[in-house]
PDB file of C-alpha atoms in Angstrom:
ATOM      1  CA  MET A  25      16.614   9.389  10.857  1.00  0.00           C
ATOM      2  CA  PHE A  26      12.983   8.819  11.637  1.00  0.00           C
ATOM      3  CA  VAL A  27      11.226   5.589  10.968  1.00  0.00           C
ATOM      4  CA  ILE A  28       7.412   5.857  10.775  1.00  0.00           C
ATOM      5  CA  MET A  29       4.595   3.584   9.723  1.00  0.00           C
ATOM      6  CA  LEU A  30       2.764   4.553   6.572  1.00  0.00           C
ATOM      7  CA  LEU A  31      -0.975   4.886   7.017  1.00  0.00           C
ATOM      8  CA  VAL A  32      -3.370   3.098   4.698  1.00  0.00           C
ATOM      9  CA  PRO A  33      -5.367   5.697   2.859  1.00  0.00           C
ATOM     10  CA  LEU A  34      -9.113   5.749   3.321  1.00  0.00           C
ATOM     11  CA  GLY A  35      -9.651   4.792  -0.293  1.00  0.00           C
ATOM     12  CA  ALA A  36      -8.003   1.365   0.469  1.00  0.00           C
ATOM     13  CA  GLN A  37     -10.846   0.517   2.801  1.00  0.00           C
ATOM     14  CA  SER A  38     -12.955  -0.572  -0.122  1.00  0.00           C
ATOM     15  CA  SER A  39     -11.252  -3.430  -1.926  1.00  0.00           C
ATOM     16  CA  ASP A  40     -13.616  -4.404  -4.690  1.00  0.00           C
ATOM     17  CA  TRP A  41     -12.166  -2.002  -7.301  1.00  0.00           C
ATOM     18  CA  ALA A  42      -8.611  -2.681  -6.065  1.00  0.00           C
ATOM     19  CA  HIS A  43      -9.031  -6.460  -6.603  1.00  0.00           C
ATOM     20  CA  ASP A  44     -10.454  -5.771 -10.080  1.00  0.00           C
ATOM     21  CA  ALA A  45      -7.457  -3.464 -10.871  1.00  0.00           C
ATOM     22  CA  ILE A  46      -4.989  -6.431 -10.243  1.00  0.00           C
ATOM     23  CA  ASN A  47      -7.290  -8.944 -11.897  1.00  0.00           C
ATOM     24  CA  LEU A  48      -7.596 -10.960  -8.701  1.00  0.00           C
ATOM     25  CA  THR A  49      -9.294 -14.265  -9.384  1.00  0.00           C
ATOM     26  CA  HIS A  50      -7.301 -16.805  -7.286  1.00  0.00           C
ATOM     27  CA  LYS A  51      -7.143 -18.882 -10.384  1.00  0.00           C
ATOM     28  CA  TYR A  52      -3.528 -19.728  -9.580  1.00  0.00           C
ATOM     29  CA  GLY A  53      -4.108 -20.199  -5.890  1.00  0.00           C
ATOM     30  CA  ASP A  54      -5.295 -18.360  -2.777  1.00  0.00           C
ATOM     31  CA  GLY A  55      -2.020 -18.338  -0.862  1.00  0.00           C
ATOM     32  CA  SER A  56      -2.591 -21.650   0.860  1.00  0.00           C
ATOM     33  CA  GLY A  57       0.697 -23.018   2.158  1.00  0.00           C
ATOM     34  CA  VAL A  58       2.399 -19.635   1.897  1.00  0.00           C
ATOM     35  CA  LYS A  59       3.757 -17.817   4.946  1.00  0.00           C
ATOM     36  CA  VAL A  60       3.791 -14.044   4.847  1.00  0.00           C
ATOM     37  CA  GLY A  61       5.849 -11.946   7.212  1.00  0.00           C
ATOM     38  CA  VAL A  62       4.517  -8.603   8.336  1.00  0.00           C
ATOM     39  CA  LEU A  63       6.940  -6.232   9.948  1.00  0.00           C
ATOM     40  CA  ASP A  64       4.787  -3.752  11.831  1.00  0.00           C
ATOM     41  CA  MET A  65       3.038  -3.481  15.191  1.00  0.00           C
ATOM     42  CA  LEU A  66       1.487  -6.712  16.525  1.00  0.00           C
ATOM     43  CA  THR A  67      -1.620  -7.938  14.758  1.00  0.00           C
ATOM     44  CA  ARG A  68      -4.866  -8.875  16.609  1.00  0.00           C
ATOM     45  CA  CYS A  69      -4.692 -12.475  15.457  1.00  0.00           C
ATOM     46  CA  THR A  70      -8.084 -13.326  16.965  1.00  0.00           C
ATOM     47  CA  HIS A  71      -9.727 -11.052  14.389  1.00  0.00           C
ATOM     48  CA  GLN A  72     -12.388 -12.801  12.383  1.00  0.00           C
ATOM     49  CA  GLU A  73     -10.518 -12.156   9.127  1.00  0.00           C
ATOM     50  CA  LEU A  74      -7.374 -13.826  10.475  1.00  0.00           C
ATOM     51  CA  ALA A  75      -8.253 -16.244  13.250  1.00  0.00           C
ATOM     52  CA  GLY A  76      -6.378 -19.530  12.971  1.00  0.00           C
ATOM     53  CA  ARG A  77      -3.905 -18.200  10.399  1.00  0.00           C
ATOM     54  CA  CYS A  78      -1.866 -15.716  12.290  1.00  0.00           C
ATOM     55  CA  HIS A  79       0.955 -15.656  14.871  1.00  0.00           C
ATOM     56  CA  ASN A  80       2.766 -12.853  16.592  1.00  0.00           C
ATOM     57  CA  TRP A  81       6.462 -12.502  17.363  1.00  0.00           C
ATOM     58  CA  THR A  82       7.310 -10.155  20.201  1.00  0.00           C
ATOM     59  CA  PRO A  83      10.930  -9.028  20.607  1.00  0.00           C
ATOM     60  CA  VAL A  84      12.799  -9.671  23.899  1.00  0.00           C
ATOM     61  CA  GLY A  85      12.314  -6.629  26.273  1.00  0.00           C
ATOM     62  CA  TYR A  86       8.871  -5.799  24.786  1.00  0.00           C
ATOM     63  CA  GLU A  87       6.762  -8.528  26.376  1.00  0.00           C
ATOM     64  CA  ASP A  88       4.020  -6.034  27.269  1.00  0.00           C
ATOM     65  CA  MET A  89       3.593  -4.955  23.716  1.00  0.00           C
ATOM     66  CA  THR A  90      -0.036  -4.970  22.516  1.00  0.00           C
ATOM     67  CA  TYR A  91      -1.515  -5.227  19.030  1.00  0.00           C
ATOM     68  CA  GLY A  92      -2.177  -2.262  16.807  1.00  0.00           C
ATOM     69  CA  ASN A  93      -4.910  -1.414  14.303  1.00  0.00           C
ATOM     70  CA  HIS A  94      -2.394  -0.658  11.523  1.00  0.00           C
ATOM     71  CA  ALA A  95      -0.862  -4.131  11.607  1.00  0.00           C
ATOM     72  CA  THR A  96      -4.291  -5.743  11.893  1.00  0.00           C
ATOM     73  CA  HIS A  97      -5.566  -3.717   8.822  1.00  0.00           C
ATOM     74  CA  ILE A  98      -2.398  -4.587   6.789  1.00  0.00           C
ATOM     75  CA  SER A  99      -2.600  -8.286   7.642  1.00  0.00           C
ATOM     76  CA  SER A 100      -6.285  -8.412   6.589  1.00  0.00           C
ATOM     77  CA  ILE A 101      -5.562  -6.742   3.297  1.00  0.00           C
ATOM     78  CA  ILE A 102      -2.959  -9.498   2.675  1.00  0.00           C
ATOM     79  CA  ALA A 103      -4.896 -12.505   3.998  1.00  0.00           C
ATOM     80  CA  GLY A 104      -8.385 -11.535   5.171  1.00  0.00           C
ATOM     81  CA  LYS A 105     -11.042 -14.212   4.778  1.00  0.00           C
ATOM     82  CA  ASP A 106     -13.930 -11.840   3.775  1.00  0.00           C
ATOM     83  CA  LYS A 107     -15.781 -12.202   7.071  1.00  0.00           C
ATOM     84  CA  ALA A 108     -16.608  -8.523   7.396  1.00  0.00           C
ATOM     85  CA  PRO A 109     -20.211  -7.284   6.807  1.00  0.00           C
ATOM     86  CA  ASP A 110     -20.880  -6.291   3.223  1.00  0.00           C
ATOM     87  CA  PHE A 111     -21.269  -2.553   4.099  1.00  0.00           C
ATOM     88  CA  TYR A 112     -17.461  -2.436   4.753  1.00  0.00           C
ATOM     89  CA  GLU A 113     -16.817  -3.329   1.175  1.00  0.00           C
ATOM     90  CA  HIS A 114     -13.737  -5.217   2.256  1.00  0.00           C
ATOM     91  CA  ASP A 115     -14.025  -8.300  -0.085  1.00  0.00           C
ATOM     92  CA  GLY A 116     -11.334 -10.220   1.693  1.00  0.00           C
ATOM     93  CA  GLY A 117      -7.562 -10.283   1.320  1.00  0.00           C
ATOM     94  CA  VAL A 118      -5.381 -10.866  -1.786  1.00  0.00           C
ATOM     95  CA  ALA A 119      -4.188 -14.248  -0.414  1.00  0.00           C
ATOM     96  CA  PRO A 120      -7.032 -15.457   1.921  1.00  0.00           C
ATOM     97  CA  GLY A 121      -5.364 -18.794   2.414  1.00  0.00           C
ATOM     98  CA  ALA A 122      -1.898 -17.495   3.519  1.00  0.00           C
ATOM     99  CA  PHE A 123      -0.571 -17.714   6.986  1.00  0.00           C
ATOM    100  CA  ILE A 124       0.584 -14.420   8.664  1.00  0.00           C
ATOM    101  CA  ILE A 125       3.638 -14.277  10.947  1.00  0.00           C
ATOM    102  CA  ASN A 126       3.556 -10.789  12.399  1.00  0.00           C
ATOM    103  CA  TYR A 127       6.608  -9.072  13.871  1.00  0.00           C
ATOM    104  CA  GLY A 128       6.331  -6.292  16.468  1.00  0.00           C
ATOM    105  CA  ILE A 129       8.998  -3.868  15.334  1.00  0.00           C
ATOM    106  CA  PHE A 130       6.845  -0.914  16.306  1.00  0.00           C
ATOM    107  CA  GLU A 131       5.280  -0.454  19.771  1.00  0.00           C
ATOM    108  CA  SER A 132       1.454  -0.095  19.977  1.00  0.00           C
ATOM    109  CA  ASN A 133       1.961   3.743  20.235  1.00  0.00           C
ATOM    110  CA  GLY A 134       3.830   3.726  16.935  1.00  0.00           C
ATOM    111  CA  ASN A 135       7.314   4.122  18.375  1.00  0.00           C
ATOM    112  CA  TRP A 136      10.142   2.366  16.545  1.00  0.00           C
ATOM    113  CA  THR A 137      11.952  -0.357  18.414  1.00  0.00           C
ATOM    114  CA  SER A 138      15.423  -0.590  16.818  1.00  0.00           C
ATOM    115  CA  ASP A 139      17.246  -1.505  13.611  1.00  0.00           C
ATOM    116  CA  GLU A 140      18.577  -4.564  15.402  1.00  0.00           C
ATOM    117  CA  ILE A 141      15.123  -5.808  16.166  1.00  0.00           C
ATOM    118  CA  GLU A 142      14.140  -5.248  12.545  1.00  0.00           C
ATOM    119  CA  ILE A 143      17.125  -7.334  11.446  1.00  0.00           C
ATOM    120  CA  GLU A 144      16.349 -10.063  13.989  1.00  0.00           C
ATOM    121  CA  ALA A 145      12.665 -10.181  12.856  1.00  0.00           C
ATOM    122  CA  ALA A 146      13.618 -10.583   9.210  1.00  0.00           C
ATOM    123  CA  GLN A 147      16.078 -13.417  10.021  1.00  0.00           C
ATOM    124  CA  HIS A 148      13.351 -15.152  12.145  1.00  0.00           C
ATOM    125  CA  ALA A 149      10.941 -14.890   9.271  1.00  0.00           C
ATOM    126  CA  VAL A 150      13.494 -16.476   6.878  1.00  0.00           C
ATOM    127  CA  ASP A 151      14.170 -19.232   9.368  1.00  0.00           C
ATOM    128  CA  ARG A 152      10.419 -20.000   9.641  1.00  0.00           C
ATOM    129  CA  GLY A 153       9.929 -20.408   5.923  1.00  0.00           C
ATOM    130  CA  VAL A 154       8.387 -17.002   5.133  1.00  0.00           C
ATOM    131  CA  SER A 155       8.699 -16.215   1.417  1.00  0.00           C
ATOM    132  CA  VAL A 156       7.171 -12.720   1.330  1.00  0.00           C
ATOM    133  CA  ILE A 157       7.720  -9.912   3.855  1.00  0.00           C
ATOM    134  CA  ASN A 158       5.571  -6.789   3.899  1.00  0.00           C
ATOM    135  CA  GLN A 159       6.999  -3.494   5.262  1.00  0.00           C
ATOM    136  CA  SER A 160       4.467  -0.676   5.404  1.00  0.00           C
ATOM    137  CA  TYR A 161       6.804   1.866   6.984  1.00  0.00           C
ATOM    138  CA  GLY A 162       9.610   4.125   5.817  1.00  0.00           C
ATOM    139  CA  ALA A 163      12.626   6.164   6.850  1.00  0.00           C
ATOM    140  CA  TYR A 164      12.802   9.983   6.588  1.00  0.00           C
ATOM    141  CA  ASP A 165      15.595  12.433   7.041  1.00  0.00           C
ATOM    142  CA  GLU A 166      15.549  15.592   9.177  1.00  0.00           C
ATOM    143  CA  TYR A 167      13.933  17.454   6.263  1.00  0.00           C
ATOM    144  CA  GLY A 168      11.083  14.940   5.950  1.00  0.00           C
ATOM    145  CA  ARG A 169      12.437  13.368   2.764  1.00  0.00           C
ATOM    146  CA  ALA A 170      11.928   9.637   2.258  1.00  0.00           C
ATOM    147  CA  PHE A 171      15.023   7.545   1.582  1.00  0.00           C
ATOM    148  CA  PHE A 172      16.250   3.887   1.791  1.00  0.00           C
ATOM    149  CA  ALA A 173      17.842   3.355   5.173  1.00  0.00           C
ATOM    150  CA  ASP A 174      21.026   1.320   5.220  1.00  0.00           C
ATOM    151  CA  ALA A 175      19.550  -1.138   7.727  1.00  0.00           C
ATOM    152  CA  VAL A 176      16.553  -2.106   5.408  1.00  0.00           C
ATOM    153  CA  THR A 177      18.637  -2.248   2.188  1.00  0.00           C
ATOM    154  CA  ASN A 178      21.099  -4.565   4.045  1.00  0.00           C
ATOM    155  CA  ILE A 179      18.053  -6.808   4.920  1.00  0.00           C
ATOM    156  CA  TRP A 180      16.957  -6.853   1.343  1.00  0.00           C
ATOM    157  CA  LYS A 181      20.435  -7.796   0.128  1.00  0.00           C
ATOM    158  CA  SER A 182      21.029 -10.391   2.860  1.00  0.00           C
ATOM    159  CA  HIS A 183      17.804 -12.315   1.917  1.00  0.00           C
ATOM    160  CA  LYS A 184      17.718 -12.468  -1.848  1.00  0.00           C
ATOM    161  CA  ASN A 185      15.338 -15.431  -1.931  1.00  0.00           C
ATOM    162  CA  ILE A 186      12.610 -13.401  -0.108  1.00  0.00           C
ATOM    163  CA  THR A 187      10.322 -11.041  -1.868  1.00  0.00           C
ATOM    164  CA  PHE A 188       9.952  -7.786   0.107  1.00  0.00           C
ATOM    165  CA  VAL A 189       6.930  -5.599  -0.445  1.00  0.00           C
ATOM    166  CA  TYR A 190       7.914  -2.033   0.649  1.00  0.00           C
ATOM    167  CA  ALA A 191       5.600   0.905   0.939  1.00  0.00           C
ATOM    168  CA  ALA A 192       6.675   3.926  -1.107  1.00  0.00           C
ATOM    169  CA  GLY A 193       5.014   6.501   1.196  1.00  0.00           C
ATOM    170  CA  ASN A 194       2.399   9.280   0.940  1.00  0.00           C
ATOM    171  CA  GLU A 195       4.226  12.588   0.498  1.00  0.00           C
ATOM    172  CA  GLY A 196       3.946  12.935  -3.285  1.00  0.00           C
ATOM    173  CA  THR A 197       7.684  12.883  -3.782  1.00  0.00           C
ATOM    174  CA  LEU A 198      10.404  10.829  -5.457  1.00  0.00           C
ATOM    175  CA  ILE A 199      12.361   8.554  -3.148  1.00  0.00           C
ATOM    176  CA  ASP A 200      16.079   9.074  -3.612  1.00  0.00           C
ATOM    177  CA  GLY A 201      17.530   5.627  -4.094  1.00  0.00           C
ATOM    178  CA  GLY A 202      21.069   7.086  -4.402  1.00  0.00           C
ATOM    179  CA  ASP A 203      23.377   4.318  -5.772  1.00  0.00           C
ATOM    180  CA  VAL A 204      21.460   1.444  -4.107  1.00  0.00           C
ATOM    181  CA  LYS A 205      21.965  -1.672  -6.250  1.00  0.00           C
ATOM    182  CA  GLY A 206      21.120  -5.357  -5.938  1.00  0.00           C
ATOM    183  CA  ILE A 207      17.507  -5.013  -4.622  1.00  0.00           C
ATOM    184  CA  ASP A 208      15.745  -6.817  -7.430  1.00  0.00           C
ATOM    185  CA  ASN A 209      13.768  -8.802  -4.855  1.00  0.00           C
ATOM    186  CA  VAL A 210      11.944  -5.627  -3.722  1.00  0.00           C
ATOM    187  CA  ILE A 211       8.466  -4.474  -4.917  1.00  0.00           C
ATOM    188  CA  MET A 212       7.951  -0.785  -4.218  1.00  0.00           C
ATOM    189  CA  VAL A 213       4.280  -0.140  -3.678  1.00  0.00           C
ATOM    190  CA  GLY A 214       2.670   3.206  -4.498  1.00  0.00           C
ATOM    191  CA  ALA A 215      -1.040   4.240  -4.847  1.00  0.00           C
ATOM    192  CA  THR A 216      -3.306   4.661  -7.788  1.00  0.00           C
ATOM    193  CA  ASP A 217      -6.761   6.026  -8.206  1.00  0.00           C
ATOM    194  CA  GLN A 218      -9.563   4.051  -9.858  1.00  0.00           C
ATOM    195  CA  THR A 219      -8.439   5.098 -13.325  1.00  0.00           C
ATOM    196  CA  GLY A 220      -5.068   3.522 -12.811  1.00  0.00           C
ATOM    197  CA  ARG A 221      -3.140   6.748 -12.521  1.00  0.00           C
ATOM    198  CA  ILE A 222      -0.590   7.320  -9.721  1.00  0.00           C
ATOM    199  CA  THR A 223      -2.126   9.544  -7.119  1.00  0.00           C
ATOM    200  CA  TYR A 224      -0.689  12.968  -6.502  1.00  0.00           C
ATOM    201  CA  TRP A 225       0.202  12.102  -2.925  1.00  0.00           C
ATOM    202  CA  SER A 226       1.922   8.772  -3.605  1.00  0.00           C
ATOM    203  CA  ASN A 227       5.721   8.541  -3.524  1.00  0.00           C
ATOM    204  CA  ARG A 228       7.522   6.826  -6.299  1.00  0.00           C
ATOM    205  CA  PRO A 229      11.040   5.557  -6.901  1.00  0.00           C
ATOM    206  CA  GLY A 230      13.410   8.212  -8.287  1.00  0.00           C
TER     207      GLY A 230
END
């Protein structure tokens, strides 16, 4: 089994049309008071989009772990404060008032730590009052086919009061869920174009 991070496509750099697509107005709140867990590399919490609303958790044995661009990008999509220059077209995050607790389950070079650290990180998030956990990574078999790893489905089932946001992947295939049941607390995220159609390269649940 291979576990890899899923890169954010270039089209996601511009957030104006994406915010319009989900009718984002913050009418019902901006995420203030909400803690969001991000299982990824470490985030650069001093970034202007996140400063003062971000904390990193580093697993034992990885004290020299450094932050990565992937996690910082994901965290700013979730909770960025719209501090970037206008030419970036980043228009802030979906929940700019939320607090990010970021978990280093990947090293800064992209290497996976372990299933045990992933489980520990999820439990730590639950114990700290996190209500949403983002997972922008996936598992692939020896043939490169995406699937739901037992470790991650067990995490979903063990924490039914948490909403997990899980990336579908970018290979343009169906994910074989097999006989996985009891994961009603999981939102599978694919990609659409600006017309609202699923992109040809986005994975989708089978």
